[in-house]
XYZ file of C-alpha atoms in Angstrom:
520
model
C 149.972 85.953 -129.032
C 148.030 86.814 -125.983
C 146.178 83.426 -124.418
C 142.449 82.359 -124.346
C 140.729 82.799 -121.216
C 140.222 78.866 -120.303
C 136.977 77.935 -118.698
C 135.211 74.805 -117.583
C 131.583 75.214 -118.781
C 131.726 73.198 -121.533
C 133.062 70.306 -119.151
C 130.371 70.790 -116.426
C 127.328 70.646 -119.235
C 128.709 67.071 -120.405
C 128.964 66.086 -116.750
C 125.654 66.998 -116.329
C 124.191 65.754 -119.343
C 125.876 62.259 -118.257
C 125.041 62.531 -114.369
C 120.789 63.756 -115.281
C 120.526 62.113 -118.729
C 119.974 58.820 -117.407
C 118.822 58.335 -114.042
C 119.825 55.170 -112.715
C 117.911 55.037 -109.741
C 114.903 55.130 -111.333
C 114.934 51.688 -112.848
C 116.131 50.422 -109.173
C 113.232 51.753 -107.525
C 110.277 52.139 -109.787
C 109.948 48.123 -109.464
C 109.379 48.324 -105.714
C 105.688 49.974 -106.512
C 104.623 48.203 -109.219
C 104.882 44.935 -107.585
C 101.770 46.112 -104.721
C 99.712 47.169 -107.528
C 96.020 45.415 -108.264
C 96.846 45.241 -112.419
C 100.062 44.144 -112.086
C 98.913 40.774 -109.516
C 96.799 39.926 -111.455
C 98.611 39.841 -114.655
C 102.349 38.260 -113.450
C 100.911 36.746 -110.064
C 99.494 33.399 -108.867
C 95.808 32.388 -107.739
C 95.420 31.129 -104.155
C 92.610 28.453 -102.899
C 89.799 31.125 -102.388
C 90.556 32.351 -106.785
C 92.514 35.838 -105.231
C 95.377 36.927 -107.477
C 98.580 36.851 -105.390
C 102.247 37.898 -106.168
C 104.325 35.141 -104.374
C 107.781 35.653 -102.685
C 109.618 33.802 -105.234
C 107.906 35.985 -107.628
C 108.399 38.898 -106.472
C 112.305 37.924 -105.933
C 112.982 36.646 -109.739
C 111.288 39.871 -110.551
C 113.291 42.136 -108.644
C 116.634 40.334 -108.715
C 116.598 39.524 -112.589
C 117.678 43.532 -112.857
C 121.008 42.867 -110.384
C 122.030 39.876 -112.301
C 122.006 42.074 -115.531
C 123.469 44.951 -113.711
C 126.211 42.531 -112.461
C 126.763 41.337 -115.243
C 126.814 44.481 -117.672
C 129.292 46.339 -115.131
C 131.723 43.641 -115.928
C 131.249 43.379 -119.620
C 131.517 47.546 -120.119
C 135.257 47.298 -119.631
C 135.585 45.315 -122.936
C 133.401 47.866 -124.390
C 135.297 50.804 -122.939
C 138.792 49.783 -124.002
C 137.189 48.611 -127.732
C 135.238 51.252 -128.711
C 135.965 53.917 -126.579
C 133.694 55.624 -123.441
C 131.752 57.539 -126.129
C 130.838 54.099 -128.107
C 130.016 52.419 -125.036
C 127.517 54.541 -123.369
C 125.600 54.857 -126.575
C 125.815 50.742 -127.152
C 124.455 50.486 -123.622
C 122.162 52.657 -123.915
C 120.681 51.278 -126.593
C 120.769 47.586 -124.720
C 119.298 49.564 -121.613
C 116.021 51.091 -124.093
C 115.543 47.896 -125.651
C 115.361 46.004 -122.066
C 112.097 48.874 -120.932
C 110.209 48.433 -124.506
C 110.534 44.583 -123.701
C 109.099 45.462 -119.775
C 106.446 47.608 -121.188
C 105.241 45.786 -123.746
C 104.857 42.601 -121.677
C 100.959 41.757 -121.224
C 100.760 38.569 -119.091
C 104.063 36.559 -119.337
C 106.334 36.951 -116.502
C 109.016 35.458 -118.197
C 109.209 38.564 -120.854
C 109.232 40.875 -117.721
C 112.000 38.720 -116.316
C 114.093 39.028 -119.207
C 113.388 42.684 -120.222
C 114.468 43.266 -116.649
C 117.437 41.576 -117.117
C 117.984 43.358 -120.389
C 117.797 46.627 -119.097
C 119.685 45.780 -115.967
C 122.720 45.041 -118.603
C 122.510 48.269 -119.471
C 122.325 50.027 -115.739
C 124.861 48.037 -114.824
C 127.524 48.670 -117.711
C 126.598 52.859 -117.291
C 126.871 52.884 -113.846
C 130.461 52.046 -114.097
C 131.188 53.805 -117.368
C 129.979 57.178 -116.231
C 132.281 57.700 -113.359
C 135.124 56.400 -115.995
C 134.170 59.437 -118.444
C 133.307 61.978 -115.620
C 136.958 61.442 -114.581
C 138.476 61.515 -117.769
C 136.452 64.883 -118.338
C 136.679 66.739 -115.391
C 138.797 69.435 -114.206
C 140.908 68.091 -111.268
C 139.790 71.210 -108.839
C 135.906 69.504 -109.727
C 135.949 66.194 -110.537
C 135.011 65.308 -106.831
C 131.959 67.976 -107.472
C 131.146 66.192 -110.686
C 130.994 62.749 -109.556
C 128.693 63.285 -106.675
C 126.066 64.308 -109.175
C 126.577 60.966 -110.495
C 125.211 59.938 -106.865
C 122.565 62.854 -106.932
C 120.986 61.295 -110.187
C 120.700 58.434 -108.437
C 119.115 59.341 -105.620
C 116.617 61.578 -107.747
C 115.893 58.502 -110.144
C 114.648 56.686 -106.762
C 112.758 59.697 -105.594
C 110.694 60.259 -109.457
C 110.225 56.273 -109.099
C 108.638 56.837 -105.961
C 106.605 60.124 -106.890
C 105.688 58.365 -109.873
C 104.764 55.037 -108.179
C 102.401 57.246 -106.036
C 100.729 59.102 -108.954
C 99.561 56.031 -110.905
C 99.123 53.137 -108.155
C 95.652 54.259 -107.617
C 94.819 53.405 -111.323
C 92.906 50.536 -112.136
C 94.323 49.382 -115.484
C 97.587 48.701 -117.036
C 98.560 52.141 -117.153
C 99.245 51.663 -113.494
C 102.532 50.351 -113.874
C 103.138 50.888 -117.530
C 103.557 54.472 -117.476
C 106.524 54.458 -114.578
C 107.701 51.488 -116.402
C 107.809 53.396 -120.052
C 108.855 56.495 -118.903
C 112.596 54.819 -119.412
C 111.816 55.005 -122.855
C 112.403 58.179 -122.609
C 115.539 58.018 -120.403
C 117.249 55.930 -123.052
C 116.879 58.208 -125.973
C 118.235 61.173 -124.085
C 121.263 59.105 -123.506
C 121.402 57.918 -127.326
C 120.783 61.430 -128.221
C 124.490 61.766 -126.848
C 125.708 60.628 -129.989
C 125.007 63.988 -131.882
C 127.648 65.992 -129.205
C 129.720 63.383 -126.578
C 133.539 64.260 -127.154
C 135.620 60.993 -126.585
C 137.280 60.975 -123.182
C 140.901 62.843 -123.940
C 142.733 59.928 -122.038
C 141.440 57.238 -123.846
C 142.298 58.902 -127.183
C 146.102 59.600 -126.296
C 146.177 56.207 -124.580
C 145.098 54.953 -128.339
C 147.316 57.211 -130.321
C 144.857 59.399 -131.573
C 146.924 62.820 -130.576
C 144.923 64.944 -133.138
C 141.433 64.201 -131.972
C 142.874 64.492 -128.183
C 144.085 67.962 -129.026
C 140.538 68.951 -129.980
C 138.579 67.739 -127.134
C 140.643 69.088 -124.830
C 140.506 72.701 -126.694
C 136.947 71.843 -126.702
C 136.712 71.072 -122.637
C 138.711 74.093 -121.658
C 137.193 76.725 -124.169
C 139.882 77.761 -125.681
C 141.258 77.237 -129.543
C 143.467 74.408 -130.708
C 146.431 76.231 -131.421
C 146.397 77.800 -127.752
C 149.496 77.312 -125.648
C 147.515 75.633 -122.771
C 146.496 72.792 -125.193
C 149.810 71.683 -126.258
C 150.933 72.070 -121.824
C 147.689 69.701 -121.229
C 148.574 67.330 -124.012
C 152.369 67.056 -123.294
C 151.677 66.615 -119.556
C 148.923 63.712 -119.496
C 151.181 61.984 -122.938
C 153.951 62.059 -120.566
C 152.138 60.791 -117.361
C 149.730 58.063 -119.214
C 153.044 56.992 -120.762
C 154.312 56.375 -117.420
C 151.479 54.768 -115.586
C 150.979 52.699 -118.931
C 154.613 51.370 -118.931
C 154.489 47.811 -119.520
C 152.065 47.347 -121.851
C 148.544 46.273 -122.477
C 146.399 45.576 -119.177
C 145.307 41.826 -117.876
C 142.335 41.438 -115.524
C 144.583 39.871 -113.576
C 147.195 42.842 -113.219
C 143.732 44.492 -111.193
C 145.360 42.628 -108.484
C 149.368 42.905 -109.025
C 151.825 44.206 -106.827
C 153.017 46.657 -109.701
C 152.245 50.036 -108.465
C 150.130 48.867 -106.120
C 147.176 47.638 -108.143
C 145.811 45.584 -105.727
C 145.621 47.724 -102.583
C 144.121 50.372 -105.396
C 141.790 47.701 -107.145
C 140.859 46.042 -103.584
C 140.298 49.312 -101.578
C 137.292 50.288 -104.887
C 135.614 47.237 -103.824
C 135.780 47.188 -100.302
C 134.229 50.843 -100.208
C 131.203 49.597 -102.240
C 130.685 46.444 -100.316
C 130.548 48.463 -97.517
C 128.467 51.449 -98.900
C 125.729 48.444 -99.533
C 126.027 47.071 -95.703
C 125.622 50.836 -94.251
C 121.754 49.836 -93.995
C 120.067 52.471 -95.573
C 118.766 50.238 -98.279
C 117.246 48.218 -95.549
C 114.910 51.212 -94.945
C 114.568 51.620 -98.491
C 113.025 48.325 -99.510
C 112.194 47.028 -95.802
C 111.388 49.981 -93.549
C 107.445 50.071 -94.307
C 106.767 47.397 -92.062
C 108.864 48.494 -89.398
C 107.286 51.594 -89.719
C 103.832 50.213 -89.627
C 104.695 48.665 -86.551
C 105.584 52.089 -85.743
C 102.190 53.398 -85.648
C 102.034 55.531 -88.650
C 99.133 55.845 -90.889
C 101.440 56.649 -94.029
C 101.057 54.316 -96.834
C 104.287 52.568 -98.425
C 104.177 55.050 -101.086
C 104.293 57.866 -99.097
C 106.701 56.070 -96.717
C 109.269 55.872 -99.970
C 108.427 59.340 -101.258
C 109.658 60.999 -97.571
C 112.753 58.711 -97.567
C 113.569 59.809 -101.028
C 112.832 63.309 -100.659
C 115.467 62.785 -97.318
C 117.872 61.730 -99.941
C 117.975 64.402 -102.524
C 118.009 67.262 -100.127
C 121.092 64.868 -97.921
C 122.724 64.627 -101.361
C 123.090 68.345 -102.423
C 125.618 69.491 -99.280
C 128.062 66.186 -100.982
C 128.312 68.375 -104.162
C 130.218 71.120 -101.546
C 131.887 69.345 -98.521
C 133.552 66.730 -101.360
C 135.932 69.191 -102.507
C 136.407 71.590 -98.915
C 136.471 68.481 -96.310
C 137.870 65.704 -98.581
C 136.787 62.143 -99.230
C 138.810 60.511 -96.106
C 136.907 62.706 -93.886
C 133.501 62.311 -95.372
C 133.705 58.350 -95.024
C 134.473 58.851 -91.311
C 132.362 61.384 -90.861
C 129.863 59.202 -92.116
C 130.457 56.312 -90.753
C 130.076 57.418 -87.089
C 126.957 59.213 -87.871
C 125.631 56.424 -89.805
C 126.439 53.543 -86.610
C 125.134 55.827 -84.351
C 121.586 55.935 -86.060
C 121.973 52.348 -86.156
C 122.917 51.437 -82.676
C 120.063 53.480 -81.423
C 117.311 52.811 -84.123
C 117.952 48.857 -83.123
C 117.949 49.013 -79.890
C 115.293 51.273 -79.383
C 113.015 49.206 -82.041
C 113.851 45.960 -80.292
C 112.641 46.943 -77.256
C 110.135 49.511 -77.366
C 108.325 48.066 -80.601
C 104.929 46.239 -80.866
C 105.086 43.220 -82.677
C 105.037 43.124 -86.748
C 100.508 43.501 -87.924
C 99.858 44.419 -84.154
C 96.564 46.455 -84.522
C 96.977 50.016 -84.336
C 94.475 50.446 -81.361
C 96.304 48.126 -79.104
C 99.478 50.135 -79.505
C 100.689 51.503 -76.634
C 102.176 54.563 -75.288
C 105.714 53.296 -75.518
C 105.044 51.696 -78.596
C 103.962 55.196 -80.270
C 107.411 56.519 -78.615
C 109.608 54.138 -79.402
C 108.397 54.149 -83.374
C 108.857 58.009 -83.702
C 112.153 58.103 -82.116
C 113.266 54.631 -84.524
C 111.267 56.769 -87.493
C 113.567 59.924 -86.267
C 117.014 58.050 -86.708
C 115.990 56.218 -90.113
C 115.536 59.645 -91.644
C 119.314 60.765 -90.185
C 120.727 57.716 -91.140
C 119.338 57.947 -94.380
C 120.058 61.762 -94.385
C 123.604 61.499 -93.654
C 124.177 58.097 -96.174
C 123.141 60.234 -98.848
C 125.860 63.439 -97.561
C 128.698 60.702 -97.591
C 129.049 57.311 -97.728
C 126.294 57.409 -100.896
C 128.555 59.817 -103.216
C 132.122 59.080 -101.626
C 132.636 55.526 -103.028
C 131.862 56.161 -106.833
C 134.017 59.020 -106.551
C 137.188 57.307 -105.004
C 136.191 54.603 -107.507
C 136.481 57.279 -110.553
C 139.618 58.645 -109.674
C 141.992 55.884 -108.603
C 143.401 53.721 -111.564
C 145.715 54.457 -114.319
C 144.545 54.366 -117.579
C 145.671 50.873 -118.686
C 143.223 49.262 -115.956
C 141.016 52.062 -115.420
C 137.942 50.513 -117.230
C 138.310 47.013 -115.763
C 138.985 48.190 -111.910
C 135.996 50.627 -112.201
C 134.010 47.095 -113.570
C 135.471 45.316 -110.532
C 134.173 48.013 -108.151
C 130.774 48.233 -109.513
C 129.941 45.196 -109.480
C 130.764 44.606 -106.373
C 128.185 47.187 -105.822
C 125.438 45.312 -107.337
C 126.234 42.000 -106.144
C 126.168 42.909 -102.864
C 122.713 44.794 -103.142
C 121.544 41.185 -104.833
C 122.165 39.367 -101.580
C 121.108 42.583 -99.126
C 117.931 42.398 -100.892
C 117.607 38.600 -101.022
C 118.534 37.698 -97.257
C 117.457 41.017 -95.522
C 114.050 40.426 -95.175
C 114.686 36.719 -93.942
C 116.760 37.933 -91.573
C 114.678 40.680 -89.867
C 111.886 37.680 -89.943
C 114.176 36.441 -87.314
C 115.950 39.297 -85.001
C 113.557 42.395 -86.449
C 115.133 45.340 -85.482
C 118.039 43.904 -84.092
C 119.390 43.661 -88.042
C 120.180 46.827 -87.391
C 123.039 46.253 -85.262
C 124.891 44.342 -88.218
C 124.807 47.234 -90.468
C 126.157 49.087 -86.805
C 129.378 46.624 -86.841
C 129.885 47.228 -90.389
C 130.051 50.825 -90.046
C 131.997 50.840 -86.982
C 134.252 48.284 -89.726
C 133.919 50.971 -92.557
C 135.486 54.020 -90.121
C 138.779 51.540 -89.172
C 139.265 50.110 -92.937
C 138.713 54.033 -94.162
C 141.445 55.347 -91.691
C 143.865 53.024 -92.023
C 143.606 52.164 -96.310
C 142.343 55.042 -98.060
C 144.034 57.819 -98.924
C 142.805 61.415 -99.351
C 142.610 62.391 -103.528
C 141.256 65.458 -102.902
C 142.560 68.171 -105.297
C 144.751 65.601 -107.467
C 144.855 65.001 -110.836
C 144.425 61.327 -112.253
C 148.174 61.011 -113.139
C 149.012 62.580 -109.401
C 146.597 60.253 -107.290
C 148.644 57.112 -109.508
C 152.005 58.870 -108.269
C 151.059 59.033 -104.830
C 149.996 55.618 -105.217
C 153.681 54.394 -106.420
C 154.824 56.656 -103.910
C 153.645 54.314 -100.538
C 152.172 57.131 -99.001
C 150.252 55.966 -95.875
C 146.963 57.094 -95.786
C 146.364 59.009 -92.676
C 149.614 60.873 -94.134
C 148.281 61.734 -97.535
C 146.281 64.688 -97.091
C 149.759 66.694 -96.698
C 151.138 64.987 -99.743
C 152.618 66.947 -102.735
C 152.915 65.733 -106.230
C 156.144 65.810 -108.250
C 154.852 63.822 -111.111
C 152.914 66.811 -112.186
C 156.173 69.360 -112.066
C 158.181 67.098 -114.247
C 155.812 66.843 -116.671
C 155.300 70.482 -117.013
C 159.145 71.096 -116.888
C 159.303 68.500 -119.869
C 156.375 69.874 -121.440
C 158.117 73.555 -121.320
C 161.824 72.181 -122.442
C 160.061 70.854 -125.932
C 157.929 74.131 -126.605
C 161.558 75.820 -125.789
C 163.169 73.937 -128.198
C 160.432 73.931 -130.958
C 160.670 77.888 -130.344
C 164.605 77.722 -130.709
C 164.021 75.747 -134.296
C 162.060 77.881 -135.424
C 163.948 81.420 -134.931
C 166.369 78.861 -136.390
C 165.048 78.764 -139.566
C 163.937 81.995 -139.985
C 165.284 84.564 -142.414
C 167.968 86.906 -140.771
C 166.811 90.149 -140.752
């Protein structure tokens, strides 16, 4: 019997519908507006000596950093989820935890405790998705795309900050509740598309042979490659990942604490996920994000912060777009150096140029000078191409290495590991940044500069290209000891024996059957 014609369009609409259906981003960045505007002072904020409504530093920081401990928290407690009730299960539980967190927001009328806690609610929920959907985007995704599919996992990021912003900029001019509330309770909306998942979401394939369920594995991946279950491809796909999660899974049930053993090197693997995102967070582009107004100001521009946020976030979607190509064609090694030399560059010349050519921070415009106005539009010039070329690599790059680079039997708890490490990191960026440029000003710039200069030596010398592998075949070269700045002319054998195994028991099922047959 003649084969189906496979095809991957059934795969690409889930990864879609996971990337778009909830944008992350949005919750991150919709906060930053809402705490400048009139309604919400005077609701969660203080009154000074003269009876003016003010919103306090400490304020303003329990506000905003109540959503990264929940998002720290949640990316951590998603691996028990994962493994328990499967990837499916768990991005419907947390989505659920996520919606309940935003009707707790937007119902709050004056306490600032309930925002605290809805904030924290909700950032359980961001937290435990942000790791879970790289985990089912590369259970799901055809090797020759899964780098494709996982930078949209970066692009709905960035276009959740940029419909914060737009959104932020819509309703700020309001003068009652609705202000805030309707970017606020717009996630309301987010939530049930993801719940709405439950009518359609296959299980990952992966986790279901890695559970015994060979049946329901069979279907999905019929389902994923558009073909029927009784097709010969199906029963080469099944045989080859049975045989290579058998052998990446041999020794039994995962520890935490085997993230970090020596047993096929789990600890480089484990340890190189979380270095990238520690230093994705120190590349200084969310520096601009939550900080660069003033700076700006300083600049000379008349642009308001809203506006200021909307241009940075427009920077970002269109930076992000090129990532979904030059993933797959240039690789992840050379993205992250690419990057990273782009990315110091705007740094070292953004800082040096703002420390010496800037007014002071609330100088009045009119007593700005010539080099003043010269030195802000060239500092203005490299935030945008630092920003720009953040979102082309080192923004997608990490939380695709960190999809694709554990076996099975740790997958969910490394991926946990790596993003939070994320979060926690952008919990003390956002807490000691401004304090910091208080100090030096510009000059901050030049740490994020020695981290990048950092990120291009740790890239080059620990982490290996997984361009064009599957799962199974980035564990094998793994076990293998490749060295890194060796691996892009690598070649899998893991994936050849399984296929020759594969073909040796559909031989000798064929031979059993002619076998039995009647003789002619």
């Amino acid at each position: 019997m003649a084969r189906a014609v496979p095809t991957n369009r059934y795969a690409i609409q889930l990864a879609i519908f996971i990337a778009f259906g909830f944008l992350f981003g949005y919750d991150i960045g919709v906060i930053s507006g809402c705490l400048i505007m009139p309604d919400f002072i005077n609701r969660f904020g203080e009154m000074d000596a003269n009876g003016n409504m003010f919103l306090s530093s400490s304020r303003q920081s329990i506000i905003t950093s109540l959503l990264s401990a929940g998002t720290f928290v949640g990316a951590l407690a998603q691996a028990f989820t994962s493994d328990r009730f499967g990837r499916r299960g768990s991005i419907l539980i947390w989505s659920g935890i996520f919606t309940v967190g935003v009707a707790v927001q937007t119902g709050t009328e004056f306490s600032i405790v309930q925002l605290t806690i809805g904030r924290f609610i909700a950032g359980l929920g961001v937290g435990a998705l942000s790791a879970i959907v790289p985990l089912y985007n590369g259970e799901t995704a055809p090797k020759s795309m899964r780098g494709t599919m996982l930078v949209l996992y970066q692009l709905q990021i960035i276009i959740g900050l940029f419909l914060s912003y737009v959104l932020d900029l819509a309703t700020h001019h309001l003068k009652n509740s609705a202000s805030w509330r309707v970017p606020v309770g717009l996630q309301l909306l987010l939530g049930l598309v993801m719940l709405s998942g439950i009518f359609f979401l296959p299980e990952s394939p992966r986790h279901l042979l890695g559970t015994g369920r060979r049946a329901e594995a069979r279907k999905v991946i019929a389902q994923l490659n558009s073909v029927p279950e009784d097709d010969g491809l199906v029963d080469e796909l099944v045989g080859e990942l049975d045989y290579a999660i058998h052998a990446e899974n041999d020794g039994g049930k995962a520890t935490w604490a085997e993230c970090f053993s020596t047993r096929n090197n789990l600890w480089k693997r484990t340890g190189n996920g979380m270095m990238l995102q520690f230093i994705q967070q120190l590349n200084g582009q969310n520096f601009y994000y939550y900080y660069g107004d003033t700076f700006f100001q300083s600049a000379g521009t008349e642009l308001s912060p809203y506006v200021i946020q909307v241009i940075l976030g427009g920077v970002s979607v269109i930076g992000t777009v090129p990532a979904l190509y030059l993933i797959e064609s240039w690789g992840r090694r050379r993205s992250l150096l690419t990057g990273a030399l782009m990315e110091a560059a705007c740094s070292l010349i953004a800082g040096l140029v703002g420390h010496f050519t800037l007014a002071p921070v609330h100088t009045p415009k009119d007593q700005l000078t010539k080099r003043n106005r010269a030195g802000g539009d060239t500092l203005i010039a490299f935030a945008v191409l630092h920003v720009f070329s953040f979102s082309i690599f080192w923004g997608p790059t990490p939380w695709v290495y960190l999809g694709e680079s554990f076996p099975l039997r740790v997958r969910p708890k490394s991926i946990a590991l790596g993003s939070a490490t994320n979060w926690f990191w952008n919990f003390l960026l956002s807490f000691f940044a401004p304090r910091i440029a208080a100090k030096i000003g510009p000059l901050i710039l030049l740490i994020f500069f020695g981290m990048l200069l950092f990120g291009y030596g740790y890239v080059y010398l620990f982490i290996p290209e997984t361009k064009g592998l599957s799962l199974e075949e980035v564990d094998e070269m793994y076990r293998a000891g490749i060295q890194p700045w060796r691996s892009a002319e690598w070649k899998p054998h893991l994936g050849e024996k399984a296929h020759e195994s594969v073909a040796r028991e559909l031989h000798a099922d064929s031979d059993e059957e002619k076998r039995r047959s009647p003789s002619a």
